[in-house]
Coordinates of C-alpha atoms and ligand atoms in Angstrom, one line a residue:
Chain A
M1 CA 121.6 68.0 308.8
T2 CA 125.4 67.7 308.9
S3 CA 125.3 64.4 310.4
G4 CA 125.4 62.8 306.9
N5 CA 128.6 64.5 306.5
P6 CA 131.5 62.3 307.7
S7 CA 134.0 65.2 308.1
V8 CA 131.7 66.7 310.8
L9 CA 130.8 63.4 312.4
A10 CA 134.3 62.6 312.9
K11 CA 135.0 65.5 315.3
P12 CA 132.3 65.9 317.9
A13 CA 135.0 68.0 319.6
V14 CA 133.1 70.6 321.3
I15 CA 131.1 68.5 323.8
K16 CA 133.1 65.7 325.3
A17 CA 131.2 62.9 327.2
G18 CA 130.0 64.0 330.6
E19 CA 130.5 67.6 329.9
S20 CA 127.3 69.7 330.3
I21 CA 126.1 71.6 327.5
D22 CA 126.2 75.4 327.6
P23 CA 122.5 76.3 328.0
V24 CA 122.8 79.0 325.4
F25 CA 122.9 76.3 322.7
R26 CA 119.7 74.9 323.8
Q27 CA 118.2 78.3 323.2
I28 CA 119.7 78.5 319.9
R29 CA 118.4 75.2 319.1
D30 CA 114.9 76.6 319.7
I31 CA 115.6 79.3 317.4
V32 CA 116.8 77.1 314.6
Y33 CA 113.8 74.9 315.2
K34 CA 111.3 77.8 314.8
A35 CA 113.1 79.0 311.8
C36 CA 113.4 75.7 309.6
G37 CA 112.0 72.7 311.6
I38 CA 115.3 71.1 312.2
F39 CA 115.6 70.0 315.8
Q40 CA 118.8 68.4 317.0
L41 CA 118.3 66.2 320.0
D42 CA 120.8 66.5 322.9
E43 CA 122.9 63.7 321.7
K44 CA 123.2 65.4 318.2
L45 CA 123.6 68.9 319.6
Y46 CA 127.3 68.9 319.0
L47 CA 126.3 69.4 315.3
L48 CA 124.8 72.6 316.2
V49 CA 127.5 73.6 318.7
D50 CA 130.1 72.9 315.8
G51 CA 128.1 75.0 313.5
C52 CA 128.1 78.0 315.9
G53 CA 131.6 77.4 316.5
R54 CA 132.5 77.9 312.9
R55 CA 130.3 81.0 312.7
M56 CA 132.0 82.5 315.9
K57 CA 135.5 81.8 314.4
Q58 CA 134.5 83.5 311.2
L59 CA 133.3 86.6 313.3
G60 CA 136.3 86.5 315.7
L61 CA 134.0 85.8 318.6
T62 CA 135.1 83.7 321.6
N63 CA 132.2 83.9 323.9
S64 CA 129.0 82.1 323.3
R65 CA 127.0 84.9 325.0
D66 CA 128.4 87.5 322.4
Y67 CA 127.2 85.1 319.7
W68 CA 123.8 84.8 321.2
N69 CA 123.5 88.6 321.4
L70 CA 124.4 88.8 317.7
L71 CA 121.8 86.2 317.0
T72 CA 119.0 88.0 318.7
A73 CA 119.7 91.6 318.3
Q74 CA 117.1 93.1 316.0
S75 CA 119.7 94.7 313.7
S76 CA 121.7 91.5 313.0
R77 CA 119.4 88.6 313.7
D78 CA 118.0 87.9 310.3
A79 CA 121.3 88.0 308.5
E80 CA 123.1 86.0 311.2
L81 CA 120.4 83.4 311.4
R82 CA 120.8 82.8 307.6
H83 CA 124.5 82.5 307.9
L84 CA 124.0 79.9 310.8
L85 CA 121.4 77.9 308.8
N86 CA 124.0 77.8 306.0
E87 CA 126.5 76.2 308.3
L88 CA 124.1 73.7 309.7
T89 CA 122.5 72.5 306.5
I90 CA 125.6 71.3 304.6
G91 CA 124.0 68.2 303.0
E92 CA 125.5 65.0 301.8
T93 CA 124.4 64.5 298.3
S94 CA 125.6 63.1 294.8
L95 CA 124.3 62.7 291.2
F96 CA 122.4 59.5 290.6
R97 CA 121.9 59.0 294.3
S98 CA 119.2 56.4 293.6
Q99 CA 119.0 54.5 290.3
P100 CA 115.7 52.6 291.2
Q101 CA 114.0 56.0 291.8
I102 CA 115.1 57.0 288.3
D103 CA 113.9 53.7 286.8
A104 CA 110.5 54.2 288.4
L105 CA 110.3 57.6 287.3
R106 CA 111.2 56.8 283.5
K107 CA 109.8 53.2 283.1
V108 CA 106.5 53.4 285.2
I109 CA 105.6 56.8 286.3
L110 CA 106.2 58.9 283.0
P111 CA 104.2 56.5 280.8
E112 CA 101.4 56.7 283.3
I113 CA 101.5 60.6 283.5
A114 CA 101.8 60.8 279.6
G115 CA 98.8 58.7 279.4
E116 CA 96.8 60.8 281.7
K117 CA 97.8 64.0 279.8
I118 CA 97.3 62.6 276.4
K119 CA 94.3 64.9 275.8
Q120 CA 95.8 68.1 277.0
I121 CA 97.0 70.6 274.3
T122 CA 99.9 72.0 276.0
K123 CA 101.9 69.2 277.7
R124 CA 103.8 70.3 280.7
L125 CA 105.7 68.4 283.3
R126 CA 106.5 70.1 286.6
I127 CA 109.0 68.7 288.9
W128 CA 110.0 70.1 292.2
S129 CA 113.2 69.2 293.8
A130 CA 112.7 70.3 297.4
G131 CA 115.9 70.6 299.4
C132 CA 118.1 70.4 296.4
S133 CA 121.2 71.2 298.3
T134 CA 124.0 71.8 295.7
G135 CA 122.1 70.7 292.7
E136 CA 123.1 67.1 292.2
E137 CA 119.6 65.7 292.5
S138 CA 118.1 68.5 290.2
Y139 CA 120.5 68.0 287.4
T140 CA 120.1 64.2 287.7
L141 CA 116.4 64.7 287.1
A142 CA 116.8 67.2 284.4
M143 CA 119.4 65.0 282.3
N144 CA 117.0 61.9 282.6
M145 CA 114.0 64.1 281.5
L146 CA 116.1 65.2 278.6
E147 CA 116.8 61.6 277.7
E148 CA 112.9 61.2 277.3
T149 CA 112.4 64.3 275.0
E150 CA 112.9 62.1 271.8
G151 CA 110.4 59.6 273.1
L152 CA 107.5 59.9 275.8
L153 CA 108.2 63.6 276.4
K154 CA 108.4 64.7 272.8
G155 CA 107.0 68.2 272.4
W156 CA 106.5 68.7 276.3
T157 CA 107.5 71.7 278.3
I158 CA 109.7 70.5 281.2
E159 CA 110.0 72.7 284.3
I160 CA 112.1 71.8 287.3
L161 CA 112.0 73.9 290.3
A162 CA 114.8 73.4 292.7
T163 CA 114.8 74.9 296.1
D164 CA 116.9 74.9 299.2
L165 CA 117.0 76.8 302.5
N166 CA 120.9 77.1 302.1
D167 CA 121.5 80.0 299.9
R168 CA 125.2 79.2 299.6
S169 CA 124.3 75.8 298.4
V170 CA 121.7 77.3 295.9
E171 CA 124.6 79.4 294.5
T172 CA 126.8 76.4 294.1
A173 CA 123.9 74.6 292.4
K174 CA 123.5 77.2 289.9
A175 CA 127.3 77.0 288.9
G176 CA 126.7 73.2 288.2
V177 CA 130.4 72.2 288.5
Y178 CA 131.1 68.8 290.1
G179 CA 134.1 66.8 290.9
D180 CA 134.7 63.0 291.0
Y181 CA 133.1 62.4 294.3
A182 CA 129.8 63.9 293.4
L183 CA 130.1 62.3 289.9
R184 CA 131.1 58.8 291.3
S185 CA 127.7 57.1 290.2
T186 CA 127.4 59.0 286.9
T187 CA 128.1 56.8 283.8
D188 CA 130.4 58.0 281.1
Y189 CA 127.4 58.2 278.8
F190 CA 125.9 61.0 280.9
K191 CA 129.2 62.7 281.6
R192 CA 130.1 62.9 277.8
K193 CA 126.6 64.0 276.7
Y194 CA 125.7 66.6 279.3
F195 CA 129.0 67.8 280.8
T196 CA 131.8 70.1 279.7
P197 CA 135.2 69.6 281.1
L198 CA 136.6 72.4 283.1
D199 CA 140.3 73.0 283.9
G200 CA 141.4 70.6 286.5
K201 CA 139.2 67.5 287.0
K202 CA 135.9 69.2 287.2
L203 CA 133.0 68.9 285.0
Q204 CA 130.3 71.5 284.3
V205 CA 126.8 70.9 283.4
Q206 CA 125.7 72.1 279.9
P207 CA 123.4 75.1 279.5
E208 CA 120.9 72.8 277.7
V209 CA 120.5 71.0 281.0
K210 CA 120.5 74.1 283.2
K211 CA 117.8 75.7 281.0
L212 CA 115.3 73.3 282.5
I213 CA 115.8 74.2 286.1
T214 CA 115.0 77.3 288.2
F215 CA 117.0 77.4 291.5
S216 CA 115.9 79.5 294.3
R217 CA 116.0 79.7 298.2
L218 CA 112.8 78.4 299.7
N219 CA 112.3 77.4 303.4
L220 CA 110.0 74.4 303.6
Q221 CA 108.6 75.9 306.9
D222 CA 107.6 79.1 305.2
D223 CA 103.8 78.3 304.9
S224 CA 102.9 81.4 302.8
K225 CA 105.6 80.5 300.2
M226 CA 104.7 76.8 300.3
L227 CA 101.1 77.7 299.3
F228 CA 102.5 79.1 295.9
M229 CA 104.2 75.9 294.8
K230 CA 101.1 74.7 292.8
G231 CA 100.7 72.3 289.9
M232 CA 103.5 69.8 290.6
D233 CA 103.5 66.4 288.9
L234 CA 106.5 65.2 290.9
I235 CA 108.1 66.3 294.1
F236 CA 111.4 65.0 295.3
C237 CA 112.2 65.8 298.9
C238 CA 114.9 63.3 299.6
N239 CA 116.9 63.2 302.8
V240 CA 115.6 66.5 304.0
L241 CA 112.9 65.8 306.4
I242 CA 115.0 63.4 308.5
Y243 CA 115.9 66.0 311.0
F244 CA 112.5 67.6 311.3
D245 CA 110.4 66.6 314.1
G246 CA 106.8 65.1 313.7
P247 CA 104.7 68.3 313.6
S248 CA 107.1 70.1 311.2
K249 CA 107.4 67.0 309.1
S250 CA 103.7 66.6 308.9
K251 CA 103.1 70.2 308.1
V252 CA 105.4 70.0 305.0
I253 CA 103.9 66.9 303.9
N254 CA 100.4 68.3 303.9
H255 CA 101.7 71.3 301.8
F256 CA 103.1 68.6 299.4
F257 CA 99.9 66.9 299.1
S258 CA 98.1 70.2 298.0
N259 CA 101.0 71.1 295.9
L260 CA 100.6 68.0 293.7
N261 CA 98.4 67.5 291.0
F262 CA 96.1 64.5 291.1
G263 CA 97.9 61.5 290.1
G264 CA 101.2 63.1 291.1
Y265 CA 104.1 61.4 293.0
F266 CA 106.1 62.4 296.0
F267 CA 109.5 60.8 296.7
L268 CA 111.5 60.5 299.9
G269 CA 115.1 59.3 300.2
T270 CA 115.4 55.7 299.9
S271 CA 115.5 54.8 303.7
E272 CA 113.0 57.3 304.9
S273 CA 109.3 56.8 305.3
L274 CA 106.2 58.9 306.4
L275 CA 105.2 56.5 309.0
K276 CA 101.4 57.4 308.9
L277 CA 102.1 61.1 309.0
N278 CA 99.5 61.5 306.2
D279 CA 96.9 59.0 305.2
Q280 CA 95.8 60.7 302.0
F281 CA 98.9 59.6 300.1
H282 CA 99.1 55.9 299.0
L283 CA 102.4 54.4 299.7
V284 CA 103.2 52.7 296.3
H285 CA 106.1 50.4 295.4
F286 CA 108.2 50.3 292.2
P287 CA 111.1 47.9 291.9
G288 CA 113.6 49.0 294.6
A289 CA 111.7 52.3 295.3
M290 CA 108.8 53.6 297.1
A291 CA 106.8 56.7 296.5
Y292 CA 103.6 58.5 297.9
W293 CA 100.9 58.8 295.3
K294 CA 98.1 61.4 295.2
P295 CA 95.5 59.2 293.6
S296 CA 94.1 60.6 290.3
L297 CA 90.5 61.7 290.2
K298 CA 89.4 59.1 287.8
S299 CA 90.9 56.3 289.8
G300 CA 88.2 57.1 292.4
K301 CA 90.6 56.1 295.2
L302 CA 90.6 59.2 297.1
Chain B
M1 CA 82.0 29.2 296.8
T2 CA 83.0 25.6 297.5
L3 CA 83.5 24.2 294.2
E4 CA 85.4 21.0 293.8
N5 CA 88.8 21.4 292.2
H6 CA 87.8 19.9 288.8
E7 CA 84.9 22.3 288.6
A8 CA 86.6 25.5 289.3
W9 CA 88.6 26.1 286.3
P10 CA 87.5 29.6 285.4
T11 CA 87.4 31.1 281.8
M12 CA 89.1 28.2 280.3
T13 CA 87.7 26.0 277.6
T14 CA 87.7 22.4 278.3
T15 CA 90.1 21.7 275.4
V16 CA 92.8 24.0 277.0
T17 CA 92.2 22.4 280.4
D18 CA 92.4 18.9 279.0
K19 CA 95.6 19.7 277.3
I20 CA 97.2 21.1 280.4
R21 CA 96.1 18.2 282.4
D22 CA 97.3 15.7 279.8
R23 CA 100.7 17.3 279.5
I24 CA 101.1 17.6 283.3
E25 CA 100.2 14.0 283.6
R26 CA 103.0 13.1 281.3
I27 CA 105.7 15.0 283.2
V28 CA 108.3 12.5 284.3
T29 CA 109.6 13.2 287.8
T30 CA 111.8 11.1 290.0
P31 CA 109.3 8.5 291.0
S32 CA 109.7 8.8 294.6
I33 CA 108.9 12.6 294.5
P34 CA 105.3 12.5 295.2
A35 CA 105.7 9.7 297.9
V36 CA 108.2 12.0 299.7
F37 CA 107.0 15.5 298.9
L38 CA 103.3 15.0 299.9
P39 CA 103.7 13.7 303.4
L40 CA 106.5 16.3 304.0
V41 CA 104.3 19.1 303.0
D42 CA 101.5 17.8 305.3
L43 CA 104.0 17.2 308.1
L44 CA 105.9 20.3 307.9
S45 CA 102.9 22.8 307.3
G46 CA 101.0 21.7 310.3
P47 CA 101.5 23.2 313.7
A48 CA 105.1 23.1 314.8
E49 CA 104.6 21.0 317.8
E50 CA 103.2 18.1 315.8
A51 CA 106.1 17.8 313.3
N52 CA 108.0 14.9 314.3
L53 CA 111.7 15.1 313.6
D54 CA 112.0 11.3 313.1
E55 CA 109.3 11.2 310.7
V56 CA 111.1 14.0 308.7
V57 CA 114.2 12.1 308.8
R58 CA 112.5 9.0 307.6
L59 CA 110.9 10.6 304.7
V60 CA 114.0 12.4 303.6
S61 CA 116.2 9.2 303.8
Y62 CA 113.5 7.6 301.5
D63 CA 115.1 9.1 298.5
N64 CA 118.9 9.1 297.8
A65 CA 119.0 12.1 295.6
I66 CA 117.1 14.3 298.1
A67 CA 119.0 13.0 301.0
A68 CA 122.4 13.7 299.3
Q69 CA 121.1 17.2 298.3
C70 CA 120.1 17.8 302.0
L71 CA 123.4 16.9 303.2
R72 CA 125.2 19.1 300.7
V73 CA 123.1 22.1 301.6
A74 CA 123.4 21.4 305.4
S75 CA 127.3 21.4 305.0
S76 CA 127.2 24.9 303.9
P77 CA 129.4 27.2 306.0
L78 CA 126.3 29.2 306.3
F79 CA 125.0 26.9 308.8
G80 CA 128.2 27.1 310.9
M81 CA 128.7 23.4 311.3
V82 CA 132.2 22.5 312.2
K83 CA 132.1 19.2 310.4
P84 CA 129.7 18.3 307.7
P85 CA 126.9 16.3 309.1
K86 CA 127.4 12.6 308.4
S87 CA 123.7 11.6 308.5
I88 CA 120.4 13.0 307.8
A89 CA 119.5 12.6 311.5
A90 CA 122.6 14.8 312.4
A91 CA 121.8 17.3 309.9
V92 CA 118.2 17.6 311.1
M93 CA 119.3 17.9 314.7
T94 CA 121.7 20.6 314.1
L95 CA 119.8 22.6 311.6
G96 CA 116.5 22.8 313.3
L97 CA 113.1 22.1 311.9
Q98 CA 112.5 25.5 310.2
R99 CA 115.8 25.2 308.1
V100 CA 115.3 21.6 307.5
E101 CA 111.9 22.4 306.2
T102 CA 113.2 24.7 303.6
I103 CA 116.1 22.6 302.6
V104 CA 114.1 19.5 302.1
L105 CA 111.4 21.0 300.2
T106 CA 113.7 23.0 297.7
S107 CA 115.9 19.8 297.3
C108 CA 112.6 17.8 296.8
M109 CA 111.5 20.3 294.0
G110 CA 115.1 20.6 292.6
E111 CA 115.3 16.8 292.3
A112 CA 111.9 16.4 290.9
F113 CA 112.6 18.4 287.8
S114 CA 115.8 18.2 286.2
R115 CA 117.6 21.4 286.3
E116 CA 118.4 21.7 282.6
K117 CA 114.9 21.9 281.7
W118 CA 113.9 24.8 283.8
G119 CA 112.7 27.6 281.7
I120 CA 113.4 30.2 284.4
D121 CA 116.6 31.0 286.2
P122 CA 116.8 28.6 289.2
V123 CA 118.5 31.0 291.5
A124 CA 115.9 33.7 290.8
F125 CA 113.1 31.2 291.2
W126 CA 114.4 30.1 294.6
R127 CA 115.2 33.5 295.8
H128 CA 111.7 34.5 294.8
S129 CA 109.9 31.4 296.3
L130 CA 111.9 31.5 299.5
G131 CA 111.3 35.2 299.8
C132 CA 107.6 34.9 299.3
A133 CA 107.6 32.2 301.9
M134 CA 109.5 34.5 304.4
V135 CA 107.3 37.4 303.6
S136 CA 104.2 35.4 303.9
R137 CA 105.2 34.2 307.4
K138 CA 106.2 37.8 308.4
F139 CA 103.1 39.2 307.3
S140 CA 101.1 36.4 309.1
E141 CA 102.8 37.4 312.3
K142 CA 101.0 40.8 312.0
L143 CA 97.6 39.1 311.8
A144 CA 96.0 37.4 314.6
G145 CA 95.0 33.6 314.1
V146 CA 96.9 33.1 310.7
D147 CA 99.1 30.0 311.0
G148 CA 102.7 31.3 310.1
E149 CA 104.0 27.7 309.0
R150 CA 101.0 27.3 306.6
A151 CA 101.7 30.8 305.2
Y152 CA 105.4 29.9 304.8
M153 CA 104.5 26.6 302.9
A154 CA 101.9 28.5 300.6
G155 CA 104.5 31.2 299.9
L156 CA 107.3 28.6 299.0
L157 CA 104.9 26.6 296.8
H158 CA 102.8 29.4 295.0
D159 CA 104.8 29.4 291.9
L160 CA 105.1 25.7 291.5
G161 CA 103.5 26.2 288.2
F162 CA 106.6 27.7 286.7
L163 CA 108.3 24.3 287.1
A164 CA 105.2 22.5 285.7
S165 CA 105.2 24.8 282.7
S166 CA 108.9 24.4 282.2
M167 CA 108.4 20.6 281.9
A168 CA 105.0 20.4 280.2
F169 CA 105.2 23.3 277.7
P170 CA 109.0 24.0 277.5
E171 CA 108.9 25.8 274.2
E172 CA 105.8 27.8 274.8
F173 CA 107.0 28.8 278.3
A174 CA 110.4 29.9 276.9
V175 CA 108.7 32.2 274.6
A176 CA 106.6 33.8 277.4
V177 CA 109.8 34.3 279.6
E178 CA 111.5 35.8 276.7
R179 CA 108.8 38.2 276.0
A180 CA 108.3 39.2 279.9
C181 CA 112.0 40.0 280.0
R182 CA 112.1 41.9 276.9
E183 CA 108.9 44.0 277.6
Q184 CA 109.6 44.1 281.3
I185 CA 106.0 42.9 282.0
P186 CA 104.9 40.5 284.7
L187 CA 105.5 37.0 283.7
H188 CA 102.0 36.0 284.2
E189 CA 100.8 38.5 281.7
A190 CA 103.2 37.5 279.2
E191 CA 102.1 33.7 279.7
Q192 CA 98.5 34.7 279.2
A193 CA 99.3 36.8 276.0
T194 CA 101.5 34.0 274.3
M195 CA 100.1 30.8 275.8
G196 CA 96.5 31.8 276.6
F197 CA 97.0 30.3 280.2
T198 CA 99.5 30.9 282.9
H199 CA 101.5 29.0 285.6
C200 CA 98.5 29.1 287.7
E201 CA 96.7 26.6 285.6
T202 CA 99.6 24.4 285.1
G203 CA 100.6 24.6 288.8
R204 CA 97.1 23.7 289.7
A205 CA 97.2 20.8 287.4
L206 CA 100.3 19.5 289.0
A207 CA 98.9 20.2 292.5
E208 CA 95.9 18.1 291.7
K209 CA 98.1 15.3 290.4
W210 CA 100.1 15.3 293.6
H211 CA 97.1 15.8 295.7
L212 CA 98.3 18.9 297.5
A213 CA 95.9 20.1 300.2
K214 CA 93.1 22.3 299.1
D215 CA 94.4 25.6 300.5
I216 CA 97.9 25.2 299.1
L217 CA 96.2 24.4 295.8
D218 CA 94.1 27.4 295.9
V219 CA 97.1 29.6 296.6
I220 CA 98.9 28.0 293.6
A221 CA 95.8 28.4 291.3
H222 CA 94.6 32.0 292.3
H223 CA 97.6 33.9 293.6
H224 CA 97.4 36.3 290.6
A225 CA 93.7 36.8 290.9
P226 CA 92.9 36.4 294.6
T227 CA 89.1 37.5 294.1
Q228 CA 88.6 34.2 292.3
A229 CA 89.7 32.0 295.2
G230 CA 87.0 30.5 297.3
S231 CA 87.5 29.1 300.7
A232 CA 91.2 29.8 301.3
G233 CA 90.6 33.5 300.4
S234 CA 92.6 35.0 303.3
L235 CA 95.8 32.7 302.6
V236 CA 95.5 33.4 298.8
A237 CA 95.3 37.2 299.4
L238 CA 98.2 37.0 301.8
V239 CA 100.4 35.2 299.4
H240 CA 99.3 37.5 296.5
L241 CA 100.5 40.6 298.6
S242 CA 103.6 38.9 299.6
D243 CA 104.4 38.0 296.0
E244 CA 103.7 41.6 294.8
L245 CA 106.0 42.9 297.7
C246 CA 108.9 40.4 296.9
R247 CA 108.8 41.5 293.3
V248 CA 109.6 45.2 294.0
R249 CA 112.1 44.4 296.9
G250 CA 114.8 42.5 294.9
L251 CA 113.2 39.1 295.5
D252 CA 112.0 39.1 291.8
Y253 CA 112.3 36.8 288.9
G254 CA 115.6 38.2 287.9
Y255 CA 114.5 41.0 285.4
Y256 CA 112.9 44.5 285.8
E257 CA 109.2 44.7 285.8
R258 CA 107.6 47.9 285.0
H259 CA 105.2 47.5 287.7
K260 CA 103.5 49.6 290.3
V261 CA 102.2 48.1 293.4
D262 CA 99.5 49.9 295.4
L263 CA 99.0 47.4 298.1
I264 CA 96.1 49.2 300.0
S265 CA 94.1 49.5 296.8
D266 CA 94.7 45.9 295.9
P267 CA 91.4 43.8 296.2
A268 CA 93.5 41.3 298.1
W269 CA 94.0 43.9 300.9
S270 CA 90.2 44.2 301.2
I271 CA 89.8 40.4 301.3
L272 CA 92.4 40.2 304.0
L273 CA 90.9 43.1 305.8
Q274 CA 87.6 41.4 306.2
D275 CA 88.9 38.7 308.4
H276 CA 91.8 40.7 309.9
R277 CA 91.1 44.1 311.1
D278 CA 94.6 44.3 312.6
L279 CA 95.8 44.8 309.0
E280 CA 94.9 48.4 309.3
G281 CA 97.6 49.0 311.9
V282 CA 100.4 47.5 309.6
D283 CA 102.7 50.2 308.6
L284 CA 103.7 49.2 305.1
A285 CA 106.8 51.3 304.8
R286 CA 108.3 50.1 308.1
F287 CA 107.1 46.5 307.1
T288 CA 109.1 46.9 303.9
F289 CA 112.2 47.9 305.7
E290 CA 112.0 45.0 308.0
L291 CA 111.5 42.7 305.0
D292 CA 114.7 44.2 303.4
E293 CA 116.7 42.9 306.3
S294 CA 115.2 39.4 306.0
A295 CA 115.7 39.6 302.2
A296 CA 119.6 39.4 302.9
K297 CA 119.2 36.1 304.7
V298 CA 117.2 34.7 301.9
G299 CA 120.1 35.5 299.6
E300 CA 122.5 33.5 301.8
M301 CA 120.0 30.6 302.0
V302 CA 119.8 30.5 298.2
S303 CA 123.7 30.6 297.9
A304 CA 123.7 27.7 300.3
I305 CA 121.5 25.8 298.1
F306 CA 123.3 26.6 294.9
G307 CA 126.8 27.5 296.3
P308 CA 129.9 25.3 295.6
V309 CA 129.7 21.9 297.3
A310 CA 131.4 21.8 300.6
A311 CA 134.1 19.4 300.7
Ligands
SAM401 C1 121.1 65.9 302.7 S1 120.6 67.3 301.7 C2 119.7 66.4 300.4 C3 120.1 66.8 299.1 C4 119.3 66.1 298.1 N1 117.9 66.2 298.2 C5 119.7 64.6 298.1 O1 119.0 63.7 298.5 O2 120.8 64.2 297.6 C6 119.5 68.1 302.8 C7 119.0 69.5 302.3 O3 117.9 70.0 302.9 C8 117.8 71.4 303.2 N2 117.1 71.8 304.1 C9 117.0 71.5 305.5 N3 116.0 72.2 306.1 C10 115.3 72.7 305.2 C11 114.1 73.7 305.2 N4 113.5 73.9 306.3 N5 113.7 74.2 304.0 C12 114.5 73.9 302.8 N6 115.6 73.1 302.7 C13 115.8 72.6 303.8 C14 119.4 71.4 303.6 O4 119.7 72.9 303.4 C15 120.2 70.5 302.8 O5 120.7 71.2 301.6
FE2_402 FE1 103.0 33.6 290.2
FE2_403 FE1 105.4 34.7 292.4

C-alpha cells in the first residue's frame, strides 16, 4: 500500500540488490495476505520489510525472529498484527482527487438515482467510502452532496459510511484536520464554506459535514462484516484493491455487487480496472471517468 | 435493406429533405475541392499497398491552397524534420502515407470551408474527428476482417455534417451549439430539438453531392442511430461506438456532456457482435486506457495542424 507514498519509495534501504531476503519476511507476508488480501511480490517486499522495521524499532527489537515470535504468539498476535497493518497501509490520498468522478456523480448519476427514487416516500442516499484512509475522499463526497441539498437532494437523508482497515487512519479521519498538501486541489469556495481555520495553517472540516459521515474500522476481507453492508447506492473503493491479488480482489468485488442496490454504481480509482473479474457489473463511461454499474431491475439488462 | 440513397431518408418530410439538399447545393467551396477530395478519399481508404504515393502527390499539388497547408503542417517540429520540406513530394516521402493521409484530408476539409464560418470550434472538431479515426482503427484491429484504413477514413469523416450545417444553416446551427453547451446535452440532440434535423442529414446531403462511397455515406448518415444503417452496419456500428468513447475520453466537442455510455448495452454493440464474435474478448477498460495513450498523440497532431506556422 505504501508504494504510493514517495517517502517510503525513496528508501528501499533494507534490501539491497542481490541481497537475499530473510525468509521470515516471506512468512510475515503470508500472514498479512491472509489478514487483509495485500500481497507484496518479491520486488515490493521491501515495503513490508520497512514496515516491520519501523515496528521493531518502536518495540526496541533488533532480531527479526523475535518479531516473528511476537507476531505469532497467541497472547500478542492480534494486537501486533493490527499495529503492523497500520504501518503497511499508510495510503496516499487527498481531497478532490478526481474531479471527473465528482462531475459524473453530480451531473449524471444523481439525477438518474433521483429519478429512480422519485416515488419513494423517504428519500435516502447511502454512500460507502471503502478504504477511506484518513478521510479525504469521504469529506469530498460529503461536501459535494451538501452542495446538492438545495437542489436534487432537497429533503433527502444522506448517509456516508467510511471505513478503513487502518484504525490509526480512521482516527485521523474523524478529526478532519488537513494541511495544504491534502487540500491542494480544494477550491477556495469549498475551503471557505466547509472548513474552519485552526491555529497554524491547517483547516478543520465543519460539524455540518462530519454529521453525514460514520467512520469505522472494517477489513474488506472480513466476509461476515461485508455481508452487513447492505443497501448502498454508491460505493467508492479507490486505490485500495491495487495490491490485492486476483482471488481477494474478486471476493471483495462480489461483495460489492450484493452490497449495492439495483441501479447503483461502484467506482475504482482513475487508473484501475476490474479486468473481467466480475461480469455482472456493466463498465460504464462518463466524461473522464469510468464506473461499474449494477443494472436497475427495470432496465432489464441483468 | 438495400435502399438507394435518395430513398432512405427516414422520418423526414420531403420538404425538410428538399430544404437541406437545396441549401447544401448552394454551399460555396473552393471549386477544386471535390476534384481533389474524392479521388483522395478513394485512394487513401483502400488497402495500403494500392495507395500510390505519386498519385497522392499529384492530387495534392492540384490545389495550391491544399498544397500550402500540407507543407505548413509537414513543417511542424512534431514531425522532426530538420529542414521544412520544399516540395509536396518531399513532404510525402518523409511523412509516410498514414500521416499524409491525415494531413491532406484535414487540409482539404479546412480549405473547403472557410474557417470564419465554422459553427463549431475547429480545434475541438479536429481533435474529435482525428480521435474518432484513431479509435475506429484501433477498434478494428481487435476485430478480424475489418479494414483498418476504411475504419480510419470513416471515423475521420463521420461528422462532416457539422461543417455542412455550419455553411448551409449558420444561424440555426449556432443556436443548436449554444443550447448543447448550455444544457450540457449531446449536440445531435440539441440539433434535433432546435432544428428538427441533425448533422447526419446535412452531412449526408453533402456526401451525396460529393459522391462519397456508400459505406462512408452510411456512417455519416447513421452514426447516431446505427440500427437504421443498412448494408454497412458493421462499419457504422464501429464508428458509433468509437464516437461515444471519444466523447468520454477527452476527445469531445469541447464542452461537458451529461452523458453515460454503456457500450455493451448499446445496440451497436450487438450489431457488431453479430459479425464479430471476437468482440466478446475485448476488455473495454483496458481498451480505454490504451486509447488514452493514443489520445495524447492526437492532441499533438491537432496542434501541428493549428500550431504556429513554422518559419
Ligand atoms: C491509497 S489509500 C486510498 C484512499 C482513498 N480511497 C483515495 O483514493 O484517496 C488505500 C487504503 O486502503 C486501505 N486498505 C488496504 N487494505 C484494506 C483492507 N483489506 N480492508 C480495508 N481497507 C484496506 C488502506 O488502509 C489505505 O488506507
Ligand atoms: Fe456526430
Ligand atoms: Fe462525433
